[in-house]
Amino acid sequence: SQQGEEDPQALSIQEGENATMNCSYKTSINNLQWYRQNSGRGLVHLILIRSNEREKHSGRLRVTLDTSKKSSSLLITASRAADTASYFCATVGGGYNKLIFGAGTRLAVHP
Amino acid sequence: EAQVTQNPRYLITVTGKKLTVTCSQNMNHEYMSWYRQDPGLGLRQIYYSMNVEVTDKGDVPEGYKVSRKEKRNFPLILESPSPNQTSLYFCASSQVQGGNEQFFGPGTRLTVL
């Protein structure tokens, strides 16, 4: 079952611009995580935000969470060509024993 | 180096020929999981394990088996593969529970003819 829905499905920007990806989900969560995947490779964890947190930063990444709207956003500032990848949000529910992934946003950053 | 390894990385097989994809982690994680990734569908969980000898079905378990005899290993078994199991498979592990940060293997691309 797919819990998170990312928007947009694909995003194309120039180096130096900011990239914003959104994730909406349906049921209450314990935490929400963002992962990155380079083409055909394994996923790499970027950031975890708990349900009682509203914003979190890690380097050039900024994640927000609005539990009233059941949505999250991932902002990558000053993007680089190396940021080209697919980005997935994943939610963790009350059982705390599994991640449910969305279909992902494909980000292309052009030099 | 902390890592999750999978073998093989690529596999082409024929319908009905039993196969096993191995997964091993060196981080002493209790939780391990298998996912399949198909275009437009994201990652879907096949099976997971909370600890040795404890396994449970995920969202798409049909046609798959798993075992967890040792903490570090979590093989995925396809007893009779079919073409609809052609996919990219990922093993992942995390500390204590699946709701924590998960560490992913590099993936196994399986084609069933």
GROMACS .gro file of C-alpha atoms in nm:
model
  224
    1SER     CA    1   0.000   0.000   0.000
    2GLN     CA    2   0.135   0.342  -0.091
    3GLN     CA    3   0.108   0.597   0.185
    4GLY     CA    4   0.316   0.887   0.061
    5GLU     CA    5   0.247   1.064  -0.265
    6GLU     CA    6   0.525   1.284  -0.393
    7ASP     CA    7   0.470   1.591  -0.600
    8PRO     CA    8   0.590   1.670  -0.858
    9GLN     CA    9   0.673   1.338  -1.021
   10ALA     CA   10   0.962   1.502  -1.202
   11LEU     CA   11   1.148   1.829  -1.157
   12SER     CA   12   1.410   1.985  -1.381
   13ILE     CA   13   1.613   2.286  -1.264
   14GLN     CA   14   1.943   2.464  -1.320
   15GLU     CA   15   2.240   2.442  -1.087
   16GLY     CA   16   2.217   2.697  -0.810
   17GLU     CA   17   1.837   2.698  -0.799
   18ASN     CA   18   1.638   2.559  -0.511
   19ALA     CA   19   1.438   2.238  -0.548
   20THR     CA   20   1.121   2.173  -0.352
   21MET     CA   21   0.949   1.836  -0.337
   22ASN     CA   22   0.628   1.764  -0.155
   23CYS     CA   23   0.487   1.454   0.007
   24SER     CA   24   0.131   1.393   0.120
   25TYR     CA   25   0.014   1.097   0.324
   26LYS     CA   26  -0.314   0.955   0.439
   27THR     CA   27  -0.295   0.823   0.794
   28SER     CA   28  -0.134   0.937   1.118
   29ILE     CA   29   0.238   0.883   1.143
   30ASN     CA   30   0.512   0.835   1.398
   31ASN     CA   31   0.780   0.984   1.177
   32LEU     CA   32   0.848   1.068   0.814
   33GLN     CA   33   1.175   1.007   0.636
   34TRP     CA   34   1.329   1.122   0.310
   35TYR     CA   35   1.557   0.903   0.105
   36ARG     CA   36   1.761   0.961  -0.207
   37GLN     CA   37   1.828   0.710  -0.483
   38ASN     CA   38   2.080   0.749  -0.759
   39SER     CA   39   1.977   0.569  -1.075
   40GLY     CA   40   1.930   0.197  -1.008
   41ARG     CA   41   2.119   0.209  -0.679
   42GLY     CA   42   2.023   0.158  -0.318
   43LEU     CA   43   1.842   0.424  -0.121
   44VAL     CA   44   2.031   0.651   0.113
   45HIS     CA   45   1.867   0.801   0.418
   46LEU     CA   46   1.866   1.182   0.419
   47ILE     CA   47   1.662   1.297   0.714
   48LEU     CA   48   1.400   1.184   0.965
   49ILE     CA   49   1.140   1.417   1.113
   50ARG     CA   50   0.920   1.306   1.401
   51SER     CA   51   0.550   1.378   1.423
   52ASN     CA   52   0.605   1.635   1.699
   53GLU     CA   53   0.862   1.829   1.496
   54ARG     CA   54   0.778   2.095   1.239
   55GLU     CA   55   1.109   2.162   1.071
   56LYS     CA   56   1.449   2.005   1.047
   57HIS     CA   57   1.772   2.101   0.872
   58SER     CA   58   2.069   1.902   0.751
   59GLY     CA   59   2.326   2.086   0.545
   60ARG     CA   60   2.150   2.214   0.233
   61LEU     CA   61   1.836   2.017   0.316
   62ARG     CA   62   1.535   2.156   0.492
   63VAL     CA   63   1.235   1.939   0.574
   64THR     CA   64   0.903   2.060   0.705
   65LEU     CA   65   0.614   1.859   0.840
   66ASP     CA   66   0.254   1.970   0.874
   67THR     CA   67   0.060   1.694   1.047
   68SER     CA   68  -0.267   1.885   1.022
   69LYS     CA   69  -0.238   1.879   0.643
   70LYS     CA   70  -0.065   1.541   0.639
   71SER     CA   71   0.212   1.677   0.425
   72SER     CA   72   0.587   1.728   0.422
   73SER     CA   73   0.825   1.913   0.197
   74LEU     CA   74   1.192   1.868   0.118
   75LEU     CA   75   1.386   2.174   0.009
   76ILE     CA   76   1.731   2.142  -0.142
   77THR     CA   77   1.900   2.480  -0.156
   78ALA     CA   78   2.167   2.585  -0.407
   79SER     CA   79   2.130   2.263  -0.600
   80ARG     CA   80   2.421   2.093  -0.773
   81ALA     CA   81   2.439   1.854  -1.067
   82ALA     CA   82   2.532   1.584  -0.816
   83ASP     CA   83   2.188   1.624  -0.655
   84THR     CA   84   2.034   1.462  -0.963
   85ALA     CA   85   1.850   1.158  -0.825
   86SER     CA   86   1.510   1.031  -0.722
   87TYR     CA   87   1.380   1.138  -0.385
   88PHE     CA   88   1.134   0.935  -0.181
   89CYS     CA   89   0.937   1.009   0.128
   90ALA     CA   90   0.852   0.723   0.359
   91THR     CA   91   0.614   0.721   0.652
   92VAL     CA   92   0.620   0.520   0.972
   93GLY     CA   93   0.292   0.447   1.142
   94GLY     CA   94   0.193   0.343   1.491
   95GLY     CA   95   0.337  -0.007   1.469
   96TYR     CA   96   0.681   0.146   1.414
   97ASN     CA   97   0.796  -0.159   1.227
   98LYS     CA   98   0.781  -0.062   0.861
   99LEU     CA   99   0.835   0.217   0.615
  100ILE     CA  100   0.575   0.289   0.349
  101PHE     CA  101   0.722   0.462   0.048
  102GLY     CA  102   0.577   0.697  -0.208
  103ALA     CA  103   0.650   0.669  -0.579
  104GLY     CA  104   0.922   0.935  -0.568
  105THR     CA  105   1.021   1.259  -0.738
  106ARG     CA  106   1.285   1.250  -1.011
  107LEU     CA  107   1.507   1.554  -0.984
  108ALA     CA  108   1.736   1.660  -1.268
  109VAL     CA  109   1.982   1.942  -1.201
  110HIS     CA  110   2.143   2.080  -1.514
  111PRO     CA  111   2.490   2.242  -1.508
  112GLU     CA  112   3.267  -0.029   0.680
  113ALA     CA  113   2.903  -0.055   0.784
  114GLN     CA  114   2.707  -0.198   0.497
  115VAL     CA  115   2.433  -0.418   0.361
  116THR     CA  116   2.543  -0.654   0.085
  117GLN     CA  117   2.330  -0.843  -0.165
  118ASN     CA  118   2.415  -1.117  -0.409
  119PRO     CA  119   2.382  -1.155  -0.694
  120ARG     CA  120   2.354  -0.800  -0.822
  121TYR     CA  121   2.208  -0.911  -1.154
  122LEU     CA  122   2.026  -1.230  -1.238
  123ILE     CA  123   1.845  -1.356  -1.544
  124THR     CA  124   1.654  -1.678  -1.497
  125VAL     CA  125   1.364  -1.876  -1.639
  126THR     CA  126   1.018  -1.936  -1.506
  127GLY     CA  127   1.002  -2.199  -1.235
  128LYS     CA  128   1.373  -2.224  -1.154
  129LYS     CA  129   1.418  -2.174  -0.781
  130LEU     CA  130   1.653  -1.898  -0.679
  131THR     CA  131   1.785  -1.731  -0.366
  132VAL     CA  132   1.903  -1.375  -0.325
  133THR     CA  133   2.128  -1.334  -0.025
  134CYS     CA  134   2.141  -1.034   0.206
  135SER     CA  135   2.389  -0.972   0.483
  136GLN     CA  136   2.448  -0.677   0.718
  137ASN     CA  137   2.743  -0.613   0.947
  138MET     CA  138   2.581  -0.358   1.180
  139ASN     CA  139   2.425  -0.601   1.426
  140HIS     CA  140   2.080  -0.473   1.332
  141GLU     CA  141   1.776  -0.653   1.462
  142TYR     CA  142   1.540  -0.546   1.186
  143MET     CA  143   1.576  -0.653   0.823
  144SER     CA  144   1.343  -0.616   0.530
  145TRP     CA  145   1.303  -0.693   0.161
  146TYR     CA  146   1.149  -0.454  -0.092
  147ARG     CA  147   1.079  -0.465  -0.459
  148GLN     CA  148   1.086  -0.156  -0.675
  149ASP     CA  149   0.882  -0.125  -0.990
  150PRO     CA  150   0.841   0.182  -1.213
  151GLY     CA  151   0.577   0.420  -1.086
  152LEU     CA  152   0.510   0.214  -0.774
  153GLY     CA  153   0.793   0.312  -0.544
  154LEU     CA  154   0.920   0.049  -0.303
  155ARG     CA  155   0.686  -0.215  -0.172
  156GLN     CA  156   0.773  -0.432   0.123
  157ILE     CA  157   0.781  -0.807   0.065
  158TYR     CA  158   0.879  -0.948   0.406
  159TYR     CA  159   1.044  -0.821   0.718
  160SER     CA  160   1.209  -0.966   1.025
  161MET     CA  161   1.220  -0.816   1.371
  162ASN     CA  162   1.489  -1.056   1.492
  163VAL     CA  163   1.625  -1.409   1.453
  164GLU     CA  164   1.347  -1.658   1.374
  165VAL     CA  165   1.088  -1.378   1.365
  166THR     CA  166   0.954  -1.295   1.019
  167ASP     CA  167   0.633  -1.142   0.892
  168LYS     CA  168   0.465  -1.059   0.565
  169GLY     CA  169   0.482  -0.717   0.412
  170ASP     CA  170   0.251  -0.580   0.146
  171VAL     CA  171   0.342  -0.810  -0.144
  172PRO     CA  172   0.457  -1.148   0.000
  173GLU     CA  173   0.300  -1.381  -0.258
  174GLY     CA  174   0.556  -1.596  -0.436
  175TYR     CA  175   0.836  -1.525  -0.189
  176LYS     CA  176   0.983  -1.688   0.119
  177VAL     CA  177   1.239  -1.569   0.370
  178SER     CA  178   1.430  -1.707   0.665
  179ARG     CA  179   1.624  -1.550   0.950
  180LYS     CA  180   1.844  -1.814   1.108
  181GLU     CA  181   2.123  -1.573   1.191
  182LYS     CA  182   2.104  -1.208   1.284
  183ARG     CA  183   2.321  -1.089   0.997
  184ASN     CA  184   2.156  -1.282   0.710
  185PHE     CA  185   1.812  -1.254   0.556
  186PRO     CA  186   1.786  -1.446   0.228
  187LEU     CA  187   1.495  -1.402  -0.013
  188ILE     CA  188   1.377  -1.720  -0.181
  189LEU     CA  189   1.170  -1.748  -0.496
  190GLU     CA  190   1.057  -2.109  -0.511
  191SER     CA  191   0.903  -2.086  -0.858
  192PRO     CA  192   0.978  -1.749  -1.015
  193SER     CA  193   0.736  -1.601  -1.266
  194PRO     CA  194   0.777  -1.311  -1.509
  195ASN     CA  195   0.576  -1.078  -1.284
  196GLN     CA  196   0.856  -1.108  -1.030
  197THR     CA  197   1.092  -0.931  -1.267
  198SER     CA  198   1.194  -0.633  -1.059
  199LEU     CA  199   1.466  -0.452  -0.869
  200TYR     CA  200   1.500  -0.594  -0.518
  201PHE     CA  201   1.645  -0.421  -0.215
  202CYS     CA  202   1.736  -0.553   0.124
  203ALA     CA  203   1.748  -0.311   0.415
  204SER     CA  204   1.828  -0.320   0.785
  205SER     CA  205   1.778  -0.092   1.081
  206GLN     CA  206   1.852  -0.081   1.448
  207VAL     CA  207   1.588  -0.232   1.675
  208GLN     CA  208   1.279  -0.140   1.473
  209GLY     CA  209   1.185  -0.073   1.113
  210GLY     CA  210   1.069   0.277   1.191
  211ASN     CA  211   1.422   0.394   1.241
  212GLU     CA  212   1.659   0.496   0.964
  213GLN     CA  213   1.699   0.204   0.726
  214PHE     CA  214   2.023   0.111   0.552
  215PHE     CA  215   1.982  -0.028   0.204
  216GLY     CA  216   2.180  -0.276   0.001
  217PRO     CA  217   2.285  -0.196  -0.358
  218GLY     CA  218   1.997  -0.387  -0.514
  219THR     CA  219   1.950  -0.702  -0.720
  220ARG     CA  220   1.804  -0.668  -1.068
  221LEU     CA  221   1.610  -0.985  -1.145
  222THR     CA  222   1.470  -1.078  -1.482
  223VAL     CA  223   1.247  -1.384  -1.512
  224LEU     CA  224   1.192  -1.503  -1.868
   0.00000   0.00000   0.00000
